[in-house]
Amino acid sequence: MSDRAFSVILLPTAECNVACEYCFEYKEPLRLSLEALPALTESVLAHMEQEGFGECEVYWQGGEALIMGPDWYRKAKVIMEEAAARRGLKFVHYLQTNLIGYSKAWNDIIFDMFDGSLGTSMDYPNLHRKLFSGSAGKYTEVWRERLEEVRSSGIHVGVIAVLHQGSLDAGAEAFYRYFVEELGITDFQVNTPFPGGPANEAETEFQLESGALAEFLGDLFEIWMENGYKNGVQVGPFDALINHFSGRPARLPCIWKENCSNQFVSIDAKGTVAQCDCWVTSYPDYYFGNIFREPDLSRMLSESPARQKFVERPGKLVEDEDCLSCRFLSICHGGCPVRTYAAMGTLDSKDPYCEVYKRVFSQAERYGNELRKKAVLAV
Ligand code: SF4
Ligand code: SF4
Ligand code: SF4
């Protein structure tokens, strides 16, 4: 049995309790039933056995994952862990929530199933995450209250921030100070946006000019190195890149995996299987199959023509794009398929953020080399 990990992004519901303008989810009143979960679990476990994966990371997302209720997760955990134990395999669970529906009734299961940790999302400035009433200001207020309640319970919180034009206008310094100094967040990740799903008015806010985005990320990287790096503040993906370039073990985000199709798969409440949550909710032409109709997941993945396109993408980029001559090919591999597809309508192009990545890689390489030299001098 290998120690490679397999990751399932599991969407137990497409429902949500808020109304973000940029949401690409197709919201339906559908929930994964506890009666259907054993079949889904057995399919995943059989695939793990077939491929030699000892462990599966399960990323619970939505819609809004908390809509399922704490009792549902208690029962789901027992079903999945007993099934895994029978085969000598393991599930490790992660939770991503907008936090709006959190109450202390969640604490026991968060400690028991999610190791006392959760991930949530907030943007700066928050212009597009809104309550059903349409208020972004009220959303931020409720979210901050929930954040305080979660932290006062001793739960670790990681935050994902999606950049938009307003973030670039505010500048990297204000962005960093908001998360680290005002909110006291010591673990956050910055994601590049993409216009997934059906077109909507907020999309133009998320089509960022590469030069301006590269400058913002370059500034943010520098501010973090000066103020946060030595003080234990983690900012992804910069921290993983620094580890990579200074020769330490690095857990890079999926966009820079050798091929995300080797590690990830997403399954929704209807049993739809696709590459990740971005595909399962937005692009039906790229579905791999349905796990309830085709329970042999290994077979589905190996025979799906849609998945074959993901498998072949890095090879095609090396042939058709300038990635082969790029000195960052071994870390980037041409970037993210969904960011490419959303911008270009094809998988067979390099990531539209190529120039942004090159700038961030160069900066991380410089910092990484400095740290490596300091480590050598200190010996
Ligand atoms: S919290 Fe997530 S699923 Fe809900 S509206 Fe916002 S982006 Fe969509
Ligand atoms: S398509 Fe992009 S976001 Fe989805 S798993 Fe692959 S690299 Fe990650
Ligand atoms: S940085 Fe650009 S050229 Fe280099 S591997 Fe990535 S997408 Fe290709």
Coordinates of C-alpha atoms and ligand atoms in Angstrom, one line a residue:
M1 CA 0.0 0.0 0.0
S2 CA 1.5 3.3 -0.9
D3 CA 1.4 6.4 1.3
R4 CA 0.1 8.5 -1.6
A5 CA -3.1 10.4 -0.7
F6 CA -6.3 10.5 -2.8
S7 CA -8.6 13.5 -2.4
V8 CA -12.4 13.6 -2.8
I9 CA -14.1 17.0 -2.8
L10 CA -17.5 15.9 -1.5
L11 CA -20.5 18.2 -2.0
P12 CA -23.3 16.8 0.2
T13 CA -25.6 19.6 -0.8
A14 CA -25.9 22.2 -3.5
E15 CA -28.1 24.4 -1.3
C16 CA -26.7 27.5 0.3
N17 CA -27.8 30.0 3.0
V18 CA -26.3 33.1 1.3
A19 CA -26.2 34.7 -2.1
C20 CA -22.7 35.6 -3.3
E21 CA -22.8 37.4 -6.6
Y22 CA -19.9 35.4 -8.1
C23 CA -21.2 32.0 -7.1
F24 CA -20.9 29.5 -9.8
E25 CA -22.8 26.8 -8.0
Y26 CA -26.1 25.6 -9.6
K27 CA -28.1 25.6 -6.4
E28 CA -30.7 22.8 -6.1
P29 CA -32.6 21.6 -3.0
L30 CA -30.7 18.3 -3.1
R31 CA -28.9 16.6 -0.2
L32 CA -26.8 13.4 0.0
S33 CA -28.8 10.9 2.0
L34 CA -27.3 8.7 4.7
E35 CA -28.9 5.8 2.8
A36 CA -26.9 6.6 -0.3
L37 CA -23.6 7.3 1.6
P38 CA -22.6 3.6 2.1
A39 CA -22.6 2.9 -1.7
L40 CA -20.6 6.1 -2.4
T41 CA -18.2 5.2 0.4
E42 CA -17.7 1.6 -0.9
S43 CA -17.0 2.9 -4.5
V44 CA -14.3 5.3 -3.2
L45 CA -12.7 2.6 -0.9
A46 CA -12.7 0.1 -3.8
H47 CA -10.9 2.7 -6.0
M48 CA -8.4 3.4 -3.2
E49 CA -7.6 -0.4 -2.9
Q50 CA -7.3 -0.7 -6.7
E51 CA -5.0 2.2 -7.0
G52 CA -3.0 1.6 -3.8
F53 CA -4.1 4.7 -1.9
G54 CA -3.9 4.1 1.8
E55 CA -5.6 7.3 2.8
C56 CA -8.4 9.5 1.4
E57 CA -8.7 13.2 2.2
V58 CA -12.3 14.2 2.1
Y59 CA -13.0 17.9 1.6
W60 CA -16.6 18.6 2.7
Q61 CA -17.9 21.6 0.8
G62 CA -21.2 22.8 -0.8
G63 CA -23.3 24.7 -1.5
E64 CA -23.0 25.3 2.2
A65 CA -21.7 22.2 4.0
L66 CA -23.3 23.1 7.4
I67 CA -26.8 22.9 5.9
M68 CA -26.5 19.1 6.5
G69 CA -26.6 19.6 10.3
P70 CA -24.1 18.3 12.9
D71 CA -26.1 15.1 13.5
W72 CA -25.8 14.1 9.8
Y73 CA -22.0 14.4 10.0
R74 CA -21.9 12.3 13.2
K75 CA -23.7 9.5 11.4
A76 CA -21.7 10.0 8.2
K77 CA -18.4 9.8 10.0
V78 CA -19.4 6.4 11.6
I79 CA -20.6 5.0 8.2
M80 CA -17.4 6.0 6.5
E81 CA -14.9 5.1 9.2
E82 CA -16.4 1.7 9.8
A83 CA -16.3 0.9 6.1
A84 CA -12.7 2.2 5.8
A85 CA -11.6 0.2 8.8
R86 CA -13.0 -3.1 7.3
R87 CA -10.5 -2.6 4.4
G88 CA -7.6 -1.3 6.5
L89 CA -8.0 2.2 4.9
K90 CA -8.4 5.7 6.3
F91 CA -10.5 8.8 5.7
V92 CA -9.2 12.2 6.9
H93 CA -12.0 14.9 6.9
Y94 CA -11.7 18.6 6.2
L95 CA -14.6 21.2 6.4
Q96 CA -15.1 24.3 4.3
T97 CA -18.0 26.5 5.3
N98 CA -19.1 30.1 4.9
L99 CA -19.6 30.0 8.7
I100 CA -22.9 31.9 8.5
G101 CA -24.9 29.0 10.0
Y102 CA -22.3 28.1 12.6
S103 CA -23.3 27.7 16.3
K104 CA -21.7 26.0 19.2
A105 CA -23.8 22.9 18.5
W106 CA -21.1 22.2 15.9
N107 CA -18.2 22.1 18.2
D108 CA -18.2 18.4 19.2
I109 CA -18.3 17.2 15.6
I110 CA -15.7 19.8 14.5
F111 CA -13.3 18.4 17.1
D112 CA -14.3 14.8 16.6
M113 CA -14.4 14.6 12.8
F114 CA -12.4 17.7 11.6
D115 CA -9.6 17.7 14.2
G116 CA -10.8 21.0 15.6
S117 CA -10.2 22.9 12.4
L118 CA -12.2 24.4 9.6
G119 CA -11.8 26.5 6.5
T120 CA -13.9 29.5 5.6
S121 CA -13.9 32.3 2.9
M122 CA -13.9 36.0 3.1
D123 CA -12.7 38.7 0.6
Y124 CA -11.3 42.1 1.2
P125 CA -13.1 44.4 0.7
N126 CA -16.2 42.2 0.8
L127 CA -18.3 43.5 -2.0
H128 CA -19.8 40.3 -3.4
R129 CA -20.4 37.9 -0.6
K130 CA -24.0 38.8 0.4
L131 CA -26.9 37.6 2.5
F132 CA -30.2 36.9 0.9
S133 CA -31.2 40.4 1.8
G134 CA -28.5 41.6 -0.6
S135 CA -26.3 43.2 2.0
A136 CA -22.5 42.6 1.8
G137 CA -22.0 44.8 4.9
K138 CA -24.4 42.6 7.0
Y139 CA -22.7 39.5 5.7
T140 CA -19.3 40.7 6.9
E141 CA -20.8 41.6 10.3
V142 CA -22.4 38.2 10.8
W143 CA -19.3 36.4 9.5
R144 CA -17.1 38.3 11.9
E145 CA -19.3 37.4 14.8
R146 CA -19.2 33.7 13.9
L147 CA -15.5 33.9 13.5
E148 CA -15.1 35.1 17.0
E149 CA -17.5 32.4 18.3
V150 CA -15.5 29.7 16.5
R151 CA -12.2 30.9 17.8
S152 CA -13.4 31.3 21.3
S153 CA -14.2 27.6 21.2
G154 CA -10.6 26.9 20.4
I155 CA -11.2 25.9 16.8
H156 CA -8.5 26.7 14.2
V157 CA -9.7 28.8 11.3
G158 CA -8.0 29.0 7.9
V159 CA -9.4 31.6 5.5
I160 CA -9.5 31.6 1.7
A161 CA -9.7 35.0 0.0
V162 CA -10.6 35.3 -3.6
L163 CA -9.0 38.4 -5.2
H164 CA -11.2 40.8 -7.2
Q165 CA -10.7 44.2 -8.7
G166 CA -11.6 45.9 -5.3
S167 CA -8.7 44.0 -3.6
L168 CA -6.3 45.3 -6.2
D169 CA -7.7 48.8 -5.8
A170 CA -7.3 48.6 -2.0
G171 CA -3.7 47.4 -2.4
A172 CA -1.7 44.6 -0.8
E173 CA -0.9 46.5 2.4
A174 CA -4.5 47.1 3.3
F175 CA -5.4 43.6 2.3
Y176 CA -2.7 42.0 4.5
R177 CA -3.5 44.3 7.5
Y178 CA -7.2 43.5 7.3
F179 CA -6.7 39.8 7.6
V180 CA -3.7 39.6 9.9
E181 CA -4.0 42.7 12.1
E182 CA -7.7 43.5 12.1
L183 CA -9.1 39.9 12.0
G184 CA -6.1 38.2 13.7
I185 CA -6.0 35.5 11.0
T186 CA -2.7 33.7 11.0
D187 CA -3.5 31.2 8.2
F188 CA -5.0 32.4 5.0
Q189 CA -4.7 31.6 1.3
V190 CA -5.1 33.9 -1.7
N191 CA -6.9 32.4 -4.7
T192 CA -6.8 33.8 -8.2
P193 CA -10.3 34.2 -9.5
F194 CA -11.9 32.7 -12.6
P195 CA -15.3 33.3 -14.2
G196 CA -16.8 29.8 -13.7
G197 CA -20.3 28.9 -14.5
P198 CA -23.0 31.0 -16.1
A199 CA -22.1 34.6 -16.9
N200 CA -23.2 37.2 -14.3
E201 CA -22.6 40.9 -13.7
A202 CA -19.9 40.4 -11.0
E203 CA -17.7 38.6 -13.5
T204 CA -15.9 41.7 -14.8
E205 CA -14.7 42.3 -11.2
F206 CA -12.9 38.9 -11.5
Q207 CA -11.2 39.3 -14.8
L208 CA -8.0 40.8 -13.5
E209 CA -5.3 42.3 -15.7
S210 CA -2.2 40.0 -15.3
G211 CA 0.2 42.9 -14.8
A212 CA -1.8 44.5 -12.0
L213 CA -2.5 41.1 -10.3
A214 CA 1.2 40.2 -10.5
E215 CA 2.1 43.5 -8.9
F216 CA -0.4 43.0 -6.1
L217 CA 0.8 39.5 -5.3
G218 CA 4.4 40.6 -5.5
D219 CA 3.7 43.3 -2.9
L220 CA 1.7 41.0 -0.7
F221 CA 4.5 38.4 -0.8
E222 CA 7.0 41.1 0.3
I223 CA 4.8 42.5 3.1
W224 CA 4.3 38.9 4.4
M225 CA 8.0 38.2 4.3
E226 CA 8.8 41.3 6.2
N227 CA 6.0 41.1 8.8
G228 CA 4.5 37.6 9.0
Y229 CA 6.9 34.9 7.8
K230 CA 9.0 34.9 10.9
N231 CA 6.0 35.4 13.2
G232 CA 4.2 32.2 12.2
V233 CA 1.7 33.8 9.8
Q234 CA 1.0 31.4 7.0
V235 CA 0.0 32.8 3.6
G236 CA -0.7 30.4 0.9
P237 CA 0.5 29.8 -1.7
F238 CA 3.6 31.8 -0.8
D239 CA 4.6 29.6 2.2
A240 CA 4.5 26.4 0.1
L241 CA 6.5 28.0 -2.6
I242 CA 9.2 29.2 -0.1
N243 CA 9.4 25.7 1.2
H244 CA 9.7 24.3 -2.3
F245 CA 12.5 26.7 -3.3
S246 CA 14.4 26.4 -0.1
G247 CA 14.5 22.6 -0.4
R248 CA 11.9 21.7 2.3
P249 CA 8.9 19.5 1.8
A250 CA 6.1 21.6 0.2
R251 CA 2.4 21.0 -0.2
L252 CA 1.7 23.0 -3.3
P253 CA -1.9 23.9 -4.2
C254 CA -3.7 21.8 -6.8
I255 CA -3.1 24.4 -9.6
W256 CA 0.5 23.4 -9.6
K257 CA 0.2 19.7 -9.1
E258 CA 1.9 17.5 -11.8
N259 CA -1.6 16.7 -12.9
C260 CA -4.6 17.4 -10.7
S261 CA -6.4 14.4 -12.3
N262 CA -4.0 12.1 -10.5
Q263 CA -5.2 13.1 -7.1
F264 CA -8.6 14.8 -7.0
V265 CA -12.1 13.9 -7.9
S266 CA -15.3 15.6 -6.9
I267 CA -18.7 14.0 -6.1
D268 CA -21.9 15.8 -5.6
A269 CA -25.2 14.9 -3.8
K270 CA -26.6 13.4 -7.0
G271 CA -23.5 11.2 -7.4
T272 CA -22.0 13.3 -10.3
V273 CA -18.3 12.7 -10.6
A274 CA -16.0 15.4 -12.1
Q275 CA -12.5 16.8 -11.7
C276 CA -13.3 19.2 -8.9
D277 CA -16.1 21.3 -7.4
C278 CA -15.6 23.9 -10.1
W279 CA -16.4 21.4 -12.8
V280 CA -19.1 19.4 -11.0
T281 CA -21.2 22.6 -10.6
S282 CA -20.4 24.4 -13.9
Y283 CA -19.5 22.2 -16.8
P284 CA -21.8 19.2 -17.5
D285 CA -19.9 18.3 -20.7
Y286 CA -16.9 17.5 -18.5
Y287 CA -18.6 15.1 -16.1
F288 CA -16.8 11.8 -15.7
G289 CA -20.0 9.8 -14.8
N290 CA -22.3 9.1 -11.9
I291 CA -21.1 7.0 -9.0
F292 CA -24.6 5.6 -8.2
R293 CA -25.1 4.4 -11.7
E294 CA -21.5 3.3 -12.3
P295 CA -20.2 2.2 -8.9
D296 CA -16.8 1.0 -10.3
L297 CA -15.0 4.4 -9.8
S298 CA -11.7 3.1 -11.1
R299 CA -13.3 1.9 -14.3
M300 CA -15.2 5.2 -14.7
L301 CA -12.1 7.2 -14.3
S302 CA -10.0 5.1 -16.7
E303 CA -12.7 5.0 -19.4
S304 CA -14.2 8.5 -19.2
P305 CA -13.3 10.5 -22.4
A306 CA -13.7 13.8 -20.4
R307 CA -11.2 12.7 -17.8
Q308 CA -8.8 11.6 -20.6
K309 CA -8.6 15.2 -21.6
F310 CA -7.3 16.2 -18.2
V311 CA -4.8 13.3 -18.2
E312 CA -3.4 14.4 -21.6
R313 CA -3.3 18.1 -20.9
P314 CA 0.3 18.5 -19.5
G315 CA 1.7 16.5 -22.4
K316 CA -0.2 18.6 -24.9
L317 CA 1.0 21.8 -23.3
V318 CA 4.6 20.7 -23.6
E319 CA 4.1 20.0 -27.3
D320 CA 2.0 23.1 -28.2
E321 CA 2.8 25.8 -25.7
D322 CA 6.1 27.4 -24.6
C323 CA 5.9 25.5 -21.2
L324 CA 8.7 23.2 -22.3
S325 CA 11.2 26.0 -22.4
C326 CA 9.9 27.5 -19.1
R327 CA 12.3 27.1 -16.2
F328 CA 9.3 26.7 -13.8
L329 CA 7.7 23.8 -15.7
S330 CA 8.6 21.3 -13.0
I331 CA 6.6 23.3 -10.4
C332 CA 3.8 24.7 -12.6
H333 CA 3.0 22.0 -15.2
G334 CA 0.9 24.5 -17.2
G335 CA -1.3 25.5 -14.3
C336 CA -5.0 25.0 -13.6
P337 CA -7.4 23.4 -16.2
V338 CA -10.5 25.2 -15.0
R339 CA -8.9 28.6 -15.0
T340 CA -7.8 27.8 -18.6
Y341 CA -11.1 26.5 -19.7
A342 CA -13.1 29.5 -18.2
A343 CA -10.8 31.9 -20.0
M344 CA -10.1 30.1 -23.3
G345 CA -12.9 27.5 -23.7
T346 CA -10.4 24.7 -24.1
L347 CA -8.2 22.6 -21.7
D348 CA -5.3 22.6 -24.2
S349 CA -3.8 26.0 -23.4
K350 CA -1.6 27.1 -20.6
D351 CA -3.1 28.8 -17.6
P352 CA -4.0 32.4 -18.4
Y353 CA -2.2 33.5 -15.2
C354 CA 1.1 32.2 -16.6
E355 CA 2.8 35.6 -16.3
V356 CA 1.5 36.1 -12.8
Y357 CA 2.8 32.7 -11.7
K358 CA 6.2 33.4 -13.2
R359 CA 6.5 36.6 -11.2
V360 CA 5.5 34.8 -8.0
F361 CA 7.8 31.8 -8.7
S362 CA 10.8 34.2 -9.3
Q363 CA 10.1 36.0 -6.0
A364 CA 9.7 32.7 -4.1
E365 CA 12.9 31.4 -5.7
R366 CA 14.9 34.5 -4.6
Y367 CA 13.6 34.2 -1.0
G368 CA 14.1 30.4 -1.0
N369 CA 17.7 30.8 -2.1
E370 CA 18.4 33.4 0.6
L371 CA 16.9 31.1 3.3
R372 CA 18.9 28.2 1.9
K373 CA 22.2 30.2 2.1
K374 CA 21.4 31.4 5.7
A375 CA 20.8 27.7 6.7
V376 CA 24.2 26.7 5.2
L377 CA 26.0 29.6 7.0
A378 CA 24.3 28.7 10.3
V379 CA 25.7 25.1 10.2
Ligands
SF4_1 S1 -21.1 30.5 0.1 FE1 -20.3 29.4 -1.7 S2 -22.0 28.2 -2.4 FE2 -22.9 29.8 -1.1 S3 -23.4 31.5 -2.5 FE3 -21.3 31.9 -1.7 S4 -19.9 31.0 -3.2 FE4 -22.0 30.1 -3.6
SF4_2 S1 -9.1 22.0 -12.3 FE1 -7.9 23.6 -11.2 S2 -9.0 24.0 -9.3 FE2 -9.8 22.0 -10.1 S3 -8.5 20.4 -9.1 FE3 -7.6 20.9 -11.1 S4 -6.0 22.5 -10.6 FE4 -7.5 22.4 -8.9
SF4_3 S1 4.7 29.5 -15.8 FE1 3.6 29.6 -17.8 S2 5.1 28.8 -19.3 FE2 5.8 28.2 -17.3 S3 4.9 26.1 -17.0 FE3 3.5 27.6 -16.0 S4 2.0 28.1 -17.6 FE4 3.8 27.1 -18.7

